[in-house]
mmCIF file of C-alpha atoms and ligand atoms in Angstrom:
data_model
loop_
_atom_site.group_PDB
_atom_site.id
_atom_site.type_symbol
_atom_site.label_atom_id
_atom_site.label_comp_id
_atom_site.label_asym_id
_atom_site.label_seq_id
_atom_site.Cartn_x
_atom_site.Cartn_y
_atom_site.Cartn_z
ATOM 1 C CA MET A 1 0.000 0.000 0.000
ATOM 2 C CA LYS A 2 2.813 2.350 0.935
ATOM 3 C CA LYS A 3 4.436 1.645 -2.392
ATOM 4 C CA ILE A 4 1.270 2.467 -4.323
ATOM 5 C CA LEU A 5 0.900 5.737 -2.447
ATOM 6 C CA PHE A 6 4.480 6.613 -3.247
ATOM 7 C CA VAL A 7 3.956 5.926 -6.920
ATOM 8 C CA LEU A 8 0.803 8.058 -6.926
ATOM 9 C CA ALA A 9 2.596 10.905 -5.150
ATOM 10 C CA THR A 10 5.414 10.714 -7.674
ATOM 11 C CA MET A 11 2.931 10.878 -10.535
ATOM 12 C CA VAL A 12 1.199 13.880 -9.011
ATOM 13 C CA LEU A 13 4.510 15.663 -8.462
ATOM 14 C CA ALA A 14 5.661 14.871 -11.985
ATOM 15 C CA GLY A 15 2.366 16.239 -13.277
ATOM 16 C CA LEU A 16 2.811 19.454 -11.329
ATOM 17 C CA ALA A 17 6.367 19.890 -12.547
ATOM 18 C CA HIS A 18 5.190 19.362 -16.088
ATOM 19 C CA GLY A 19 2.499 21.985 -15.657
ATOM 20 C CA ALA A 20 4.987 24.468 -14.213
ATOM 21 C CA ASN A 21 7.274 23.857 -17.155
ATOM 22 C CA HIS A 22 4.480 24.710 -19.531
ATOM 23 C CA GLY A 23 3.839 27.966 -17.735
ATOM 24 C CA MET A 24 7.386 29.093 -18.410
ATOM 25 C CA HIS A 25 7.027 28.621 -22.118
ATOM 26 C CA ALA A 26 3.906 30.576 -22.884
ATOM 27 C CA GLY A 27 4.679 30.585 -26.584
ATOM 28 C CA HIS A 28 4.642 26.818 -26.902
ATOM 29 C CA ASP A 29 1.574 24.650 -26.563
ATOM 30 C CA THR A 30 3.623 21.598 -25.713
ATOM 31 C CA GLN A 31 7.204 20.895 -24.779
ATOM 32 C CA PRO A 32 8.724 19.211 -27.854
ATOM 33 C CA ILE A 33 11.378 17.386 -25.852
ATOM 34 C CA THR A 34 10.629 15.384 -22.717
ATOM 35 C CA VAL A 35 13.642 14.986 -20.437
ATOM 36 C CA HIS A 36 13.852 11.742 -18.463
ATOM 37 C CA ALA A 37 16.018 11.001 -15.415
ATOM 38 C CA PRO A 38 18.588 13.803 -15.666
ATOM 39 C CA PHE A 39 21.580 13.644 -13.313
ATOM 40 C CA VAL A 40 25.031 15.117 -12.827
ATOM 41 C CA ARG A 41 27.830 12.719 -11.995
ATOM 42 C CA LEU A 42 29.332 13.187 -8.533
ATOM 43 C CA LEU A 43 33.138 13.124 -8.660
ATOM 44 C CA PRO A 44 35.793 13.765 -5.996
ATOM 45 C CA PRO A 45 36.051 17.485 -5.090
ATOM 46 C CA SER A 46 39.503 17.604 -6.705
ATOM 47 C CA GLN A 47 37.911 17.047 -10.143
ATOM 48 C CA PRO A 48 37.215 20.360 -11.899
ATOM 49 C CA ASN A 49 35.012 18.786 -14.597
ATOM 50 C CA THR A 50 32.053 16.424 -14.659
ATOM 51 C CA GLY A 51 29.244 15.271 -16.913
ATOM 52 C CA ALA A 52 25.456 15.625 -17.031
ATOM 53 C CA PHE A 53 23.334 12.791 -18.393
ATOM 54 C CA MET A 54 19.671 12.315 -19.327
ATOM 55 C CA VAL A 55 17.334 10.765 -21.860
ATOM 56 C CA LEU A 56 15.866 13.205 -24.378
ATOM 57 C CA GLU A 57 12.564 12.130 -25.930
ATOM 58 C CA ASN A 58 11.297 13.874 -29.039
ATOM 59 C CA THR A 59 7.500 13.843 -28.862
ATOM 60 C CA THR A 60 7.075 15.619 -32.199
ATOM 61 C CA ALA A 61 7.050 14.460 -35.822
ATOM 62 C CA ARG A 62 10.089 16.575 -36.733
ATOM 63 C CA ASP A 63 13.779 16.048 -36.050
ATOM 64 C CA ILE A 64 15.193 18.250 -33.309
ATOM 65 C CA ALA A 65 18.797 18.705 -32.189
ATOM 66 C CA LEU A 66 20.274 19.871 -28.918
ATOM 67 C CA VAL A 67 22.764 22.570 -29.938
ATOM 68 C CA LYS A 68 23.773 24.309 -26.714
ATOM 69 C CA VAL A 69 23.585 23.837 -22.964
ATOM 70 C CA GLU A 70 24.006 26.439 -20.251
ATOM 71 C CA SER A 71 24.597 26.099 -16.527
ATOM 72 C CA ASP A 72 25.810 28.514 -13.884
ATOM 73 C CA VAL A 73 27.784 25.831 -12.009
ATOM 74 C CA ALA A 74 30.595 25.635 -14.578
ATOM 75 C CA ARG A 75 32.772 28.028 -16.523
ATOM 76 C CA VAL A 76 32.175 26.234 -19.842
ATOM 77 C CA VAL A 77 29.484 23.781 -20.929
ATOM 78 C CA GLU A 78 30.005 21.624 -24.014
ATOM 79 C CA LEU A 79 28.267 18.789 -25.849
ATOM 80 C CA HIS A 80 30.551 15.738 -25.955
ATOM 81 C CA THR A 81 30.710 12.246 -27.316
ATOM 82 C CA HIS A 82 33.174 9.404 -26.813
ATOM 83 C CA THR A 83 35.133 7.945 -29.675
ATOM 84 C CA VAL A 84 37.818 5.306 -29.786
ATOM 85 C CA VAL A 85 41.134 6.680 -31.090
ATOM 86 C CA ASP A 86 44.012 4.197 -31.392
ATOM 87 C CA GLY A 87 42.223 1.859 -29.024
ATOM 88 C CA MET A 88 41.748 4.567 -26.406
ATOM 89 C CA MET A 89 38.405 6.019 -25.434
ATOM 90 C CA GLN A 90 38.499 9.788 -25.897
ATOM 91 C CA MET A 91 35.977 12.580 -25.452
ATOM 92 C CA ARG A 92 35.479 15.229 -28.041
ATOM 93 C CA GLU A 93 33.200 18.206 -28.480
ATOM 94 C CA ILE A 94 30.383 17.936 -31.010
ATOM 95 C CA PRO A 95 28.194 20.762 -32.358
ATOM 96 C CA ARG A 96 24.837 19.013 -31.880
ATOM 97 C CA ILE A 97 23.076 15.982 -30.471
ATOM 98 C CA ALA A 98 20.294 14.778 -32.753
ATOM 99 C CA ILE A 99 16.939 13.655 -31.370
ATOM 100 C CA PRO A 100 15.085 12.189 -34.374
ATOM 101 C CA ALA A 101 11.305 12.592 -34.624
ATOM 102 C CA GLY A 102 9.479 10.321 -32.195
ATOM 103 C CA GLN A 103 12.684 8.858 -30.786
ATOM 104 C CA ARG A 104 14.818 8.936 -27.668
ATOM 105 C CA THR A 105 18.486 9.883 -27.473
ATOM 106 C CA GLU A 106 20.305 8.700 -24.378
ATOM 107 C CA LEU A 107 23.111 10.734 -22.833
ATOM 108 C CA LYS A 108 25.009 8.316 -20.576
ATOM 109 C CA PRO A 109 28.447 7.687 -19.081
ATOM 110 C CA GLY A 110 30.755 6.436 -21.838
ATOM 111 C CA GLY A 111 28.547 7.912 -24.570
ATOM 112 C CA LEU A 112 26.977 11.247 -25.415
ATOM 113 C CA HIS A 113 27.049 13.700 -22.529
ATOM 114 C CA VAL A 114 26.933 17.303 -21.441
ATOM 115 C CA MET A 115 30.394 18.301 -20.202
ATOM 116 C CA LEU A 116 30.593 20.734 -17.309
ATOM 117 C CA ILE A 117 34.096 22.235 -17.451
ATOM 118 C CA GLY A 118 35.626 24.305 -14.672
ATOM 119 C CA LEU A 119 33.157 23.869 -11.825
ATOM 120 C CA HIS A 120 32.989 27.036 -9.740
ATOM 121 C CA GLN A 121 32.514 24.962 -6.568
ATOM 122 C CA PRO A 122 32.692 21.240 -5.801
ATOM 123 C CA LEU A 123 29.242 19.700 -6.258
ATOM 124 C CA GLN A 124 27.479 18.067 -3.305
ATOM 125 C CA GLU A 125 25.564 14.821 -3.536
ATOM 126 C CA GLY A 126 21.838 15.557 -3.814
ATOM 127 C CA GLN A 127 22.380 19.134 -4.963
ATOM 128 C CA GLN A 128 20.089 20.215 -7.800
ATOM 129 C CA VAL A 129 21.908 21.679 -10.788
ATOM 130 C CA ALA A 130 19.940 24.055 -13.011
ATOM 131 C CA ILE A 131 20.599 23.323 -16.666
ATOM 132 C CA THR A 132 19.177 25.081 -19.729
ATOM 133 C CA LEU A 133 18.849 23.060 -22.925
ATOM 134 C CA ILE A 134 18.776 25.016 -26.189
ATOM 135 C CA PHE A 135 17.489 23.351 -29.345
ATOM 136 C CA ASP A 136 18.054 24.068 -33.024
ATOM 137 C CA ASP A 137 14.613 25.655 -33.370
ATOM 138 C CA GLY A 138 15.667 28.243 -30.787
ATOM 139 C CA SER A 139 13.479 26.823 -28.026
ATOM 140 C CA ARG A 140 14.900 26.607 -24.523
ATOM 141 C CA GLN A 141 14.036 24.199 -21.750
ATOM 142 C CA GLN A 142 15.075 24.496 -18.122
ATOM 143 C CA ILE A 143 15.686 21.356 -16.128
ATOM 144 C CA SER A 144 16.994 20.530 -12.690
ATOM 145 C CA ALA A 145 19.420 17.609 -12.413
ATOM 146 C CA PRO A 146 20.357 16.028 -9.072
ATOM 147 C CA VAL A 147 24.015 15.284 -8.343
ATOM 148 C CA ARG A 148 24.706 11.645 -7.609
ATOM 149 C CA HIS A 149 27.259 8.840 -7.660
ATOM 150 C CA PRO A 150 27.743 7.312 -11.091
ATOM 151 C CA GLY A 151 26.829 3.884 -9.756
ATOM 152 C CA SER A 152 23.536 4.930 -8.208
ATOM 153 C CA GLU A 153 21.456 5.817 -11.240
ATOM 154 C CA MET A 154 18.093 4.096 -11.451
ATOM 155 C CA PRO A 155 18.160 1.128 -13.772
ATOM 156 C CA MET A 156 16.387 2.096 -16.976
ATOM 157 C CA ARG A 157 15.108 -0.089 -19.762
ATOM 158 C CA TRP A 158 13.612 1.439 -22.848
ATOM 159 C CA HIS A 159 12.826 -1.733 -24.790
HETATM 160 CU CU1 LIG B 1 33.236 15.128 -21.916
#
């Protein structure tokens, strides 16, 4: 019973958050991109850089790309991917992350990610990081991503 109540409460809260989001974008009837399970990776305080991860779902019938990300917690924010160069995994900056019509693009450790470079202060576990996503149609979406250990993300299955 407790579990059911929790699930209901979560649904209600998610609904409220969704409604609030809509209010901020008076010009748009619906939010074209739904952001699932965003988080920022907690690293030791000595690390000046970290990554932000999330699943971006395109609920429209047109292709959309993430082209820029802003956050006040870091000096520079970049879009990154991982590639293998001479057998070594390397990160590199990319100009855009495509979210094809009706599909989901997953940003995850070892893959596509948002790179937060030059953190102004060490992040604390549980802290909420405000992140602004900017898409190629000029629309902006504000999200809040909790800071957590890389190993503690909720298991997600999209199949
Ligand atoms: Cu990176």
